[in-house]
């Protein structure tokens, strides 16, 4: 009997499908049916024993925005262990392998959507945000008026580069959104425009300031919902015009369901608090490479040095983080310094994303030691976290 951990190939697809059936309930494959090919941009690593895939996880090469900089990040999905092998340690070994390969290729962050956060915490992941579906009565949006001076129109193929650029300008100012580049995302402009019922654009003086792709659904009823895949704008009039356009369906559709994350700014722009979270998917992050993660992102333009210690199952490692005043930083391994704050791997992930304050992390036992530099730690890892793409 031979057991090996390796990247899966087209030869393994049938065995991988069988594991996907028992883990996620995907329909079993008929004897004469061909398994689906690996999805573009997905690399699947598995533990294989005599042709049977006992455990698998896929890695997707993403890039994500951190304070206006793109940082390579690994999206993990399809994590599964065969029923009889659960609890045997295969999972930790497999993901450590996936992490090591990514780290040696210069990838500093890994992210995933967990079926349960407890599965990944031992590997340094923490929940740093949520993808949400917010339902709002269409009647609430019907009270919003299209502001003067802006124009709504339907997107055409020629608009797609500008729509991509609008998303880039929206996303770059946050922590975490994917750049939507690379093989895992729709390659052509036609593919991007094809998915929803339509994409509405808002322009002022010919310049794009907002975009909303929507799926009208099929019903006419108070229970029916318009699904909003992307609602992105650069200024209030862009948002208001798009919300008004959605509200114009109030006579035929009862609800608008907006796919969003965190605290969407639309909530600052509507007068009602009549929003209901109808779906919530937690999103976890792990820092695979402390130095890489800290040197690749941009920072506030401060000249300051911070000593910190990162603790995990293997022990403690000191780090010296030095911001040079221009938005760049160096981060070097250093001796553990007495008095430096001690972050667990999970605490580091949470603070890196700007999602949890030092005060909260201390209460959760993810940060300890001297609290003197907590205000600095809070101030440096700043920004709002968002992510909109499921994988
Ligand atoms: C989830 C799954 C991959 C875990 O594999 P496993 O071999 O059972 O995992 P292990 O026993 O090695 O446990 C790993 C860790 O996850 C935790 N864990 C396992 N199942 C869990 C659950 N359902 N909820 C919360 N934590 C869980 C364990 O306590 C352990 O924590 P520790 O590292 O802090 O000790 C496996 O049960 C599976 O394939 N499930 C069905 C598909 C699925 O849910 N995949 C995850 C998609 S995100």
CSV table of C-alpha atoms and ligand atoms in Angstrom, one decimal:
chain,number,residue,atom,x,y,z
A,1,UNK,CA,0.0,0.0,0.0
A,2,UNK,CA,1.5,3.4,-1.0
A,3,UNK,CA,0.3,6.7,0.4
A,4,UNK,CA,1.6,10.0,-1.1
A,5,UNK,CA,0.7,13.6,-0.9
A,6,UNK,CA,0.9,15.2,-4.4
A,7,UNK,CA,-0.7,17.5,-6.9
A,8,UNK,CA,-3.7,15.7,-8.5
A,9,UNK,CA,-3.9,15.4,-12.3
A,10,UNK,CA,-6.5,14.5,-14.8
A,11,UNK,CA,-5.8,10.8,-13.9
A,12,UNK,CA,-7.2,11.4,-10.4
A,13,UNK,CA,-10.5,13.1,-11.4
A,14,UNK,CA,-12.8,10.2,-10.8
A,15,UNK,CA,-11.3,9.5,-7.4
A,16,UNK,CA,-11.5,13.2,-6.5
A,17,UNK,CA,-15.1,13.3,-7.6
A,18,UNK,CA,-15.9,10.3,-5.3
A,19,UNK,CA,-14.4,12.2,-2.3
A,20,UNK,CA,-16.4,15.3,-3.3
A,21,UNK,CA,-19.5,13.2,-3.2
A,22,UNK,CA,-19.0,12.0,0.3
A,23,UNK,CA,-17.7,15.4,1.6
A,24,UNK,CA,-20.1,17.8,-0.1
A,25,UNK,CA,-22.9,15.6,-1.5
A,26,UNK,CA,-22.2,16.3,-5.2
A,27,UNK,CA,-24.0,13.7,-7.2
A,28,UNK,CA,-22.3,10.4,-7.7
A,29,UNK,CA,-20.7,9.9,-11.1
A,30,UNK,CA,-22.2,7.2,-13.4
A,31,UNK,CA,-19.8,4.5,-14.6
A,32,UNK,CA,-19.9,5.8,-18.2
A,33,UNK,CA,-19.8,9.6,-17.3
A,34,UNK,CA,-16.7,11.7,-17.5
A,35,UNK,CA,-15.7,13.7,-14.4
A,36,UNK,CA,-15.6,17.5,-14.7
A,37,UNK,CA,-12.1,18.8,-15.5
A,38,UNK,CA,-10.2,20.8,-12.8
A,39,UNK,CA,-11.5,24.3,-12.7
A,40,UNK,CA,-9.3,27.0,-14.3
A,41,UNK,CA,-6.8,28.4,-11.8
A,42,UNK,CA,-7.4,25.6,-9.3
A,43,UNK,CA,-4.5,23.4,-8.2
A,44,UNK,CA,-5.6,20.4,-6.2
A,45,UNK,CA,-3.3,18.6,-3.8
A,46,UNK,CA,-4.4,15.3,-2.4
A,47,UNK,CA,-3.4,12.4,-0.1
A,48,UNK,CA,-3.6,9.4,-2.4
A,49,UNK,CA,-3.5,5.7,-1.4
A,50,UNK,CA,-3.5,3.1,-4.1
A,51,UNK,CA,-5.5,5.3,-6.5
A,52,UNK,CA,-8.0,6.4,-3.8
A,53,UNK,CA,-8.0,10.1,-2.8
A,54,UNK,CA,-8.2,10.1,1.0
A,55,UNK,CA,-8.0,13.9,1.4
A,56,UNK,CA,-7.9,16.9,-0.9
A,57,UNK,CA,-7.7,20.7,-0.9
A,58,UNK,CA,-7.5,23.1,-3.8
A,59,UNK,CA,-5.4,26.3,-3.9
A,60,UNK,CA,-6.2,29.2,-6.1
A,61,UNK,CA,-3.7,31.9,-6.9
A,62,UNK,CA,-5.4,35.2,-6.0
A,63,UNK,CA,-4.3,38.7,-5.4
A,64,UNK,CA,-6.0,40.8,-2.7
A,65,UNK,CA,-5.9,44.5,-1.9
A,66,UNK,CA,-4.3,45.7,1.3
A,67,UNK,CA,-4.1,49.5,1.7
A,68,UNK,CA,-3.9,50.2,-2.0
A,69,UNK,CA,-1.4,47.4,-2.7
A,70,UNK,CA,-1.9,44.0,-4.3
A,71,UNK,CA,-0.7,41.1,-2.1
A,72,UNK,CA,-0.5,37.5,-3.5
A,73,UNK,CA,-2.9,35.4,-1.5
A,74,UNK,CA,-3.9,31.7,-1.7
A,75,UNK,CA,-7.6,30.9,-1.8
A,76,UNK,CA,-8.2,27.5,-0.3
A,77,UNK,CA,-11.3,25.4,-1.2
A,78,UNK,CA,-12.6,21.9,-1.5
A,79,UNK,CA,-11.1,20.8,1.8
A,80,UNK,CA,-12.2,17.2,2.4
A,81,UNK,CA,-11.2,14.0,4.2
A,82,UNK,CA,-12.6,10.6,3.5
A,83,UNK,CA,-15.1,9.5,6.2
A,84,UNK,CA,-13.0,6.7,7.6
A,85,UNK,CA,-9.9,8.8,7.8
A,86,UNK,CA,-11.3,11.8,9.6
A,87,UNK,CA,-9.6,12.6,12.9
A,88,UNK,CA,-6.3,10.9,11.8
A,89,UNK,CA,-4.3,14.1,11.2
A,90,UNK,CA,-4.4,14.0,7.4
A,91,UNK,CA,-5.9,17.4,7.2
A,92,UNK,CA,-3.1,19.3,9.1
A,93,UNK,CA,-0.5,17.5,7.1
A,94,UNK,CA,-2.2,18.3,3.8
A,95,UNK,CA,-2.8,22.0,4.5
A,96,UNK,CA,0.8,22.4,5.9
A,97,UNK,CA,2.0,21.0,2.5
A,98,UNK,CA,-0.2,23.4,0.6
A,99,UNK,CA,0.9,26.3,2.8
A,100,UNK,CA,4.6,25.5,2.4
A,101,UNK,CA,4.3,25.3,-1.4
A,102,UNK,CA,2.6,28.6,-1.5
A,103,UNK,CA,5.0,30.3,0.9
A,104,UNK,CA,8.0,29.2,-1.2
A,105,UNK,CA,6.3,30.7,-4.2
A,106,UNK,CA,6.1,34.1,-2.4
A,107,UNK,CA,2.5,33.9,-1.2
A,108,UNK,CA,2.2,35.4,2.2
A,109,UNK,CA,-1.6,35.1,3.0
A,110,UNK,CA,-4.1,32.3,2.7
A,111,UNK,CA,-7.9,32.7,2.9
A,112,UNK,CA,-10.9,30.4,2.9
A,113,UNK,CA,-14.6,30.1,3.6
A,114,UNK,CA,-14.9,27.6,6.4
A,115,UNK,CA,-17.8,25.2,7.0
A,116,UNK,CA,-16.8,25.6,10.6
A,117,UNK,CA,-14.1,28.0,11.9
A,118,UNK,CA,-12.8,25.4,14.4
A,119,UNK,CA,-11.4,23.2,11.6
A,120,UNK,CA,-8.8,25.8,10.7
A,121,UNK,CA,-8.0,27.6,13.9
A,122,UNK,CA,-5.2,25.2,14.8
A,123,UNK,CA,-3.5,26.2,11.6
A,124,UNK,CA,-3.5,29.9,12.4
A,125,UNK,CA,-6.7,31.0,10.6
A,126,UNK,CA,-9.2,33.4,12.1
A,127,UNK,CA,-12.5,34.8,11.0
A,128,UNK,CA,-11.8,38.3,9.7
A,129,UNK,CA,-15.0,39.1,7.8
A,130,UNK,CA,-18.3,37.9,6.4
A,131,UNK,CA,-19.8,37.8,3.0
A,132,UNK,CA,-23.4,38.8,3.6
A,133,UNK,CA,-26.7,38.8,1.7
A,134,UNK,CA,-28.8,41.7,3.0
A,135,UNK,CA,-32.4,41.9,2.1
A,136,UNK,CA,-34.1,45.3,2.0
A,137,UNK,CA,-37.8,45.9,1.1
A,138,UNK,CA,-37.9,47.3,-2.4
A,139,UNK,CA,-40.4,49.9,-1.1
A,140,UNK,CA,-37.6,51.4,1.1
A,141,UNK,CA,-35.5,51.9,-1.9
A,142,UNK,CA,-38.4,53.4,-3.8
A,143,UNK,CA,-38.1,56.4,-1.5
A,144,UNK,CA,-34.6,57.1,-2.9
A,145,UNK,CA,-34.5,59.6,-5.8
A,146,UNK,CA,-31.9,59.6,-8.6
A,147,UNK,CA,-29.7,62.7,-7.8
A,148,UNK,CA,-29.6,65.6,-10.2
A,149,UNK,CA,-26.6,65.6,-12.6
A,150,UNK,CA,-26.2,61.9,-13.0
A,151,UNK,CA,-27.3,59.5,-15.7
A,152,UNK,CA,-28.3,55.8,-15.6
A,153,UNK,CA,-27.7,53.6,-18.5
A,154,UNK,CA,-27.3,49.9,-19.3
A,155,UNK,CA,-23.7,48.5,-19.6
A,156,UNK,CA,-22.6,47.3,-23.0
A,157,UNK,CA,-19.6,45.2,-24.0
A,158,UNK,CA,-17.4,48.3,-24.6
A,159,UNK,CA,-18.1,49.5,-21.0
A,160,UNK,CA,-16.6,46.4,-19.3
A,161,UNK,CA,-13.0,47.7,-19.0
A,162,UNK,CA,-14.4,50.8,-17.2
A,163,UNK,CA,-16.5,48.6,-15.0
A,164,UNK,CA,-13.5,46.5,-14.1
A,165,UNK,CA,-11.6,49.7,-13.4
A,166,UNK,CA,-14.4,51.0,-11.2
A,167,UNK,CA,-14.3,47.8,-9.1
A,168,UNK,CA,-10.5,48.2,-8.8
A,169,UNK,CA,-10.8,51.7,-7.5
A,170,UNK,CA,-13.5,50.7,-5.1
A,171,UNK,CA,-11.7,47.6,-3.8
A,172,UNK,CA,-8.2,49.0,-3.5
A,173,UNK,CA,-9.1,51.3,-0.6
A,174,UNK,CA,-10.1,48.3,1.6
A,175,UNK,CA,-8.4,45.4,3.2
A,176,UNK,CA,-9.0,42.0,1.6
A,177,UNK,CA,-11.0,42.3,-1.6
A,178,UNK,CA,-9.7,40.1,-4.4
A,179,UNK,CA,-8.3,41.9,-7.5
A,180,UNK,CA,-10.5,39.7,-9.7
A,181,UNK,CA,-7.6,39.0,-12.0
A,182,UNK,CA,-6.1,35.6,-12.9
A,183,UNK,CA,-7.5,32.4,-14.3
A,184,UNK,CA,-10.1,31.8,-11.7
A,185,UNK,CA,-12.1,34.9,-12.8
A,186,UNK,CA,-14.1,35.4,-16.0
A,187,UNK,CA,-11.5,35.9,-18.7
A,188,UNK,CA,-13.4,37.8,-21.3
A,189,UNK,CA,-15.5,41.0,-21.2
A,190,UNK,CA,-18.4,39.0,-22.8
A,191,UNK,CA,-18.3,36.4,-20.0
A,192,UNK,CA,-18.3,39.1,-17.3
A,193,UNK,CA,-21.4,40.8,-18.8
A,194,UNK,CA,-23.2,37.5,-19.6
A,195,UNK,CA,-23.9,36.3,-16.1
A,196,UNK,CA,-26.6,38.7,-14.6
A,197,UNK,CA,-29.8,40.1,-16.1
A,198,UNK,CA,-28.1,43.4,-16.6
A,199,UNK,CA,-25.6,45.8,-15.3
A,200,UNK,CA,-26.7,49.4,-14.7
A,201,UNK,CA,-24.1,52.1,-14.8
A,202,UNK,CA,-24.2,55.6,-13.3
A,203,UNK,CA,-22.3,58.4,-15.0
A,204,UNK,CA,-21.6,62.0,-14.3
A,205,UNK,CA,-20.3,64.1,-17.2
A,206,UNK,CA,-19.5,60.9,-19.0
A,207,UNK,CA,-17.4,59.5,-16.1
A,208,UNK,CA,-18.4,56.2,-14.5
A,209,UNK,CA,-19.2,56.6,-10.8
A,210,UNK,CA,-21.2,53.5,-10.0
A,211,UNK,CA,-22.2,50.0,-11.3
A,212,UNK,CA,-24.8,47.4,-10.2
A,213,UNK,CA,-25.2,44.0,-11.8
A,214,UNK,CA,-28.5,42.4,-11.0
A,215,UNK,CA,-30.5,39.3,-11.5
A,216,UNK,CA,-34.2,40.1,-11.9
A,217,UNK,CA,-35.5,36.6,-11.1
A,218,UNK,CA,-38.8,35.3,-12.5
A,219,UNK,CA,-41.6,36.2,-10.2
A,220,UNK,CA,-44.0,39.1,-9.7
A,221,UNK,CA,-44.8,38.9,-6.0
A,222,UNK,CA,-44.2,40.5,-2.6
A,223,UNK,CA,-42.0,37.5,-1.8
A,224,UNK,CA,-39.9,37.8,-5.0
A,225,UNK,CA,-36.4,39.2,-4.8
A,226,UNK,CA,-34.0,40.9,-7.2
A,227,UNK,CA,-30.5,39.6,-6.6
A,228,UNK,CA,-27.8,42.2,-6.7
A,229,UNK,CA,-24.4,40.6,-7.4
A,230,UNK,CA,-22.3,43.8,-7.3
A,231,UNK,CA,-23.3,47.2,-6.1
A,232,UNK,CA,-20.2,49.4,-6.2
A,233,UNK,CA,-19.8,53.2,-6.4
A,234,UNK,CA,-17.2,55.8,-5.7
A,235,UNK,CA,-19.4,58.5,-4.3
A,236,UNK,CA,-22.9,59.0,-2.7
A,237,UNK,CA,-24.7,60.0,-5.9
A,238,UNK,CA,-23.5,56.8,-7.6
A,239,UNK,CA,-25.0,54.7,-4.8
A,240,UNK,CA,-28.2,56.7,-4.5
A,241,UNK,CA,-28.9,56.5,-8.3
A,242,UNK,CA,-28.3,52.7,-8.2
A,243,UNK,CA,-30.5,52.2,-5.1
A,244,UNK,CA,-33.3,54.3,-6.8
A,245,UNK,CA,-33.0,52.2,-9.9
A,246,UNK,CA,-33.6,49.0,-7.8
A,247,UNK,CA,-36.4,50.7,-5.9
A,248,UNK,CA,-38.2,51.4,-9.2
A,249,UNK,CA,-39.3,47.7,-9.2
A,250,UNK,CA,-41.3,48.1,-6.0
A,251,UNK,CA,-44.6,47.4,-7.7
A,252,UNK,CA,-43.5,43.9,-8.9
A,253,UNK,CA,-40.8,42.7,-6.5
A,254,UNK,CA,-41.0,42.8,-2.7
A,255,UNK,CA,-37.3,42.6,-1.8
A,256,UNK,CA,-33.8,43.4,-3.1
A,257,UNK,CA,-31.1,41.0,-1.9
A,258,UNK,CA,-27.7,42.6,-2.0
A,259,UNK,CA,-24.6,40.5,-2.0
A,260,UNK,CA,-22.1,42.4,0.2
A,261,UNK,CA,-19.6,42.2,3.0
A,262,UNK,CA,-19.0,43.9,6.3
A,263,UNK,CA,-20.6,47.3,6.8
A,264,UNK,CA,-21.6,48.3,3.3
A,265,UNK,CA,-21.7,52.1,2.9
A,266,UNK,CA,-25.2,51.9,1.4
A,267,UNK,CA,-26.3,51.6,5.0
A,268,UNK,CA,-24.9,55.1,5.6
A,269,UNK,CA,-27.0,56.4,2.7
A,270,UNK,CA,-30.5,55.1,3.4
A,271,UNK,CA,-32.8,56.5,6.0
A,272,UNK,CA,-34.3,53.2,7.1
A,273,UNK,CA,-32.6,50.5,9.1
A,274,UNK,CA,-34.9,48.0,7.5
A,275,UNK,CA,-32.1,45.5,6.5
A,276,UNK,CA,-32.1,41.9,7.3
A,277,UNK,CA,-29.1,39.5,7.0
A,278,UNK,CA,-30.5,36.5,5.1
A,279,UNK,CA,-27.2,34.8,4.5
A,280,UNK,CA,-23.8,35.0,6.1
A,281,UNK,CA,-20.6,33.2,5.2
A,282,UNK,CA,-17.6,33.7,7.5
A,283,UNK,CA,-14.2,34.3,5.8
A,284,UNK,CA,-10.9,33.3,7.5
A,285,UNK,CA,-7.4,34.5,6.9
A,286,UNK,CA,-4.0,33.1,7.9
A,287,UNK,CA,-0.6,34.8,7.6
A,288,UNK,CA,1.7,32.3,6.0
A,289,UNK,CA,4.8,34.5,6.0
A,290,UNK,CA,5.0,37.3,8.5
A,291,UNK,CA,7.8,39.2,6.8
A,292,UNK,CA,6.3,38.8,3.3
A,293,UNK,CA,2.8,39.9,4.5
A,294,UNK,CA,4.2,42.9,6.3
A,295,UNK,CA,6.5,44.1,3.6
A,296,UNK,CA,4.1,43.6,0.6
A,297,UNK,CA,1.2,45.7,2.0
A,298,UNK,CA,1.3,49.5,2.3
A,299,UNK,CA,1.2,51.3,5.6
A,300,UNK,CA,0.3,54.7,7.0
A,301,UNK,CA,3.0,57.2,6.2
A,302,UNK,CA,4.6,57.1,9.6
A,303,UNK,CA,8.2,56.4,10.6
A,304,UNK,CA,8.0,54.1,13.6
A,305,UNK,CA,9.4,50.8,14.8
A,306,UNK,CA,7.3,48.1,16.5
A,307,UNK,CA,8.6,44.9,18.2
A,308,UNK,CA,6.2,42.1,18.4
A,309,UNK,CA,6.2,38.4,19.1
A,310,UNK,CA,4.3,35.7,17.2
A,311,UNK,CA,3.5,32.6,19.2
A,312,UNK,CA,2.3,29.2,17.8
A,313,UNK,CA,2.5,25.6,18.7
A,314,UNK,CA,6.2,25.5,17.9
A,315,UNK,CA,7.2,28.4,20.1
A,316,UNK,CA,7.7,32.1,19.9
A,317,UNK,CA,9.4,34.2,17.3
A,318,UNK,CA,10.2,37.9,17.7
A,319,UNK,CA,9.8,40.4,14.8
A,320,UNK,CA,11.0,43.9,14.2
A,321,UNK,CA,8.6,45.9,12.0
A,322,UNK,CA,9.9,49.2,10.8
A,323,UNK,CA,7.8,51.7,8.8
A,324,UNK,CA,10.0,54.2,6.9
A,325,UNK,CA,7.5,57.1,6.7
A,326,UNK,CA,6.8,56.6,2.9
A,327,UNK,CA,4.2,53.8,3.3
A,328,UNK,CA,6.8,51.0,3.1
A,329,UNK,CA,8.1,48.7,5.8
A,330,UNK,CA,10.8,46.2,6.6
A,331,UNK,CA,10.0,43.3,8.8
A,332,UNK,CA,12.9,41.1,10.1
A,333,UNK,CA,13.1,38.2,12.5
A,334,UNK,CA,14.5,39.4,15.9
A,335,UNK,CA,15.1,38.0,19.3
A,336,UNK,CA,11.9,37.9,21.5
A,337,UNK,CA,12.0,41.2,23.4
A,338,UNK,CA,10.6,41.4,26.9
A,339,UNK,CA,7.6,43.8,26.9
A,340,UNK,CA,6.8,43.2,23.2
A,341,UNK,CA,3.1,42.3,22.6
A,342,UNK,CA,2.6,38.5,22.0
A,343,UNK,CA,0.2,37.7,19.2
A,344,UNK,CA,-0.9,34.1,18.5
A,345,UNK,CA,-1.1,33.2,14.8
A,346,UNK,CA,-4.8,33.7,15.0
A,347,UNK,CA,-4.4,37.0,16.7
A,348,UNK,CA,-1.9,38.1,14.0
A,349,UNK,CA,-4.4,37.2,11.2
A,350,UNK,CA,-7.2,39.1,12.9
A,351,UNK,CA,-5.0,42.2,13.5
A,352,UNK,CA,-3.4,42.1,10.0
A,353,UNK,CA,-6.9,42.3,8.5
A,354,UNK,CA,-7.8,45.2,10.9
A,355,UNK,CA,-10.9,43.2,11.9
A,356,UNK,CA,-10.4,42.9,15.7
A,357,UNK,CA,-8.9,45.5,18.0
A,358,UNK,CA,-6.2,44.6,20.5
A,359,UNK,CA,-8.7,45.1,23.3
A,360,UNK,CA,-10.9,42.4,21.8
A,361,UNK,CA,-8.0,40.1,21.0
A,362,UNK,CA,-6.8,40.3,24.6
A,363,UNK,CA,-10.3,39.3,25.8
A,364,UNK,CA,-10.2,36.3,23.4
A,365,UNK,CA,-6.7,35.2,24.6
A,366,UNK,CA,-5.2,35.9,21.2
A,367,UNK,CA,-2.9,38.7,22.4
A,368,UNK,CA,-1.0,39.0,25.7
A,369,UNK,CA,2.0,40.6,27.3
A,370,UNK,CA,2.6,44.3,27.8
A,371,UNK,CA,-0.3,46.4,26.5
A,372,UNK,CA,1.8,49.6,26.0
A,373,UNK,CA,2.0,49.3,22.3
A,374,UNK,CA,-1.6,48.2,21.7
A,375,UNK,CA,-2.7,51.7,20.4
A,376,UNK,CA,0.2,51.6,17.9
A,377,UNK,CA,-0.7,48.0,16.9
A,378,UNK,CA,-4.3,49.2,16.4
A,379,UNK,CA,-3.3,52.3,14.4
A,380,UNK,CA,-0.9,50.6,12.1
A,381,UNK,CA,-3.0,47.7,11.0
A,382,UNK,CA,-5.8,50.0,9.9
A,383,UNK,CA,-8.6,49.9,7.4
A,384,UNK,CA,-12.0,48.3,6.7
A,385,UNK,CA,-12.2,44.6,5.7
A,386,UNK,CA,-14.3,43.5,2.7
A,387,UNK,CA,-14.5,40.6,0.4
A,388,UNK,CA,-17.1,39.9,-2.2
A,389,UNK,CA,-16.0,36.8,-4.2
A,390,UNK,CA,-16.9,33.3,-3.1
A,391,UNK,CA,-14.5,30.4,-4.1
B,1,LIG,C1,-13.8,19.1,7.8
B,1,LIG,C2,-12.9,17.9,7.6
B,1,LIG,C3,-12.0,18.2,6.4
B,1,LIG,C4,-12.0,17.8,8.8
B,1,LIG,O1,-11.2,16.7,8.7
B,1,LIG,P1,-10.9,15.8,10.0
B,1,LIG,O2,-9.9,14.8,9.6
B,1,LIG,O3,-12.2,15.4,10.6
B,1,LIG,O4,-10.2,16.9,10.9
B,1,LIG,P2,-9.3,16.7,12.2
B,1,LIG,O5,-9.9,15.6,13.0
B,1,LIG,O6,-7.9,16.5,11.8
B,1,LIG,O7,-9.5,18.0,13.0
B,1,LIG,C5,-8.8,19.2,12.6
B,1,LIG,C6,-9.4,20.3,13.5
B,1,LIG,O8,-10.7,20.6,13.1
B,1,LIG,C7,-11.6,20.5,14.2
B,1,LIG,N1,-12.8,20.1,13.7
B,1,LIG,C8,-13.1,19.0,12.9
B,1,LIG,N2,-14.4,18.9,12.6
B,1,LIG,C9,-15.0,20.1,13.1
B,1,LIG,C10,-16.3,20.6,13.0
B,1,LIG,N3,-17.3,20.0,12.4
B,1,LIG,N4,-16.5,21.8,13.6
B,1,LIG,C11,-15.5,22.4,14.3
B,1,LIG,N5,-14.2,22.0,14.3
B,1,LIG,C12,-14.0,20.8,13.8
B,1,LIG,C13,-10.9,19.5,15.1
B,1,LIG,O9,-11.4,19.7,16.5
B,1,LIG,C14,-9.5,19.9,15.0
B,1,LIG,O10,-9.2,21.0,15.7
B,1,LIG,P3,-7.7,21.3,16.3
B,1,LIG,O11,-6.7,21.4,15.1
B,1,LIG,O12,-7.8,22.6,17.1
B,1,LIG,O13,-7.3,20.1,17.2
B,1,LIG,C15,-13.7,16.6,7.4
B,1,LIG,O14,-14.5,16.4,8.5
B,1,LIG,C16,-14.6,16.7,6.2
B,1,LIG,O15,-14.2,16.3,5.1
B,1,LIG,N6,-15.9,17.1,6.4
B,1,LIG,C17,-16.9,17.3,5.3
B,1,LIG,C18,-16.5,18.4,4.3
B,1,LIG,C19,-16.2,19.7,5.0
B,1,LIG,O16,-16.9,20.2,5.9
B,1,LIG,N7,-15.1,20.4,4.5
B,1,LIG,C20,-14.6,21.6,5.0
B,1,LIG,C21,-15.0,22.7,4.0
B,1,LIG,S1,-14.6,24.3,4.5
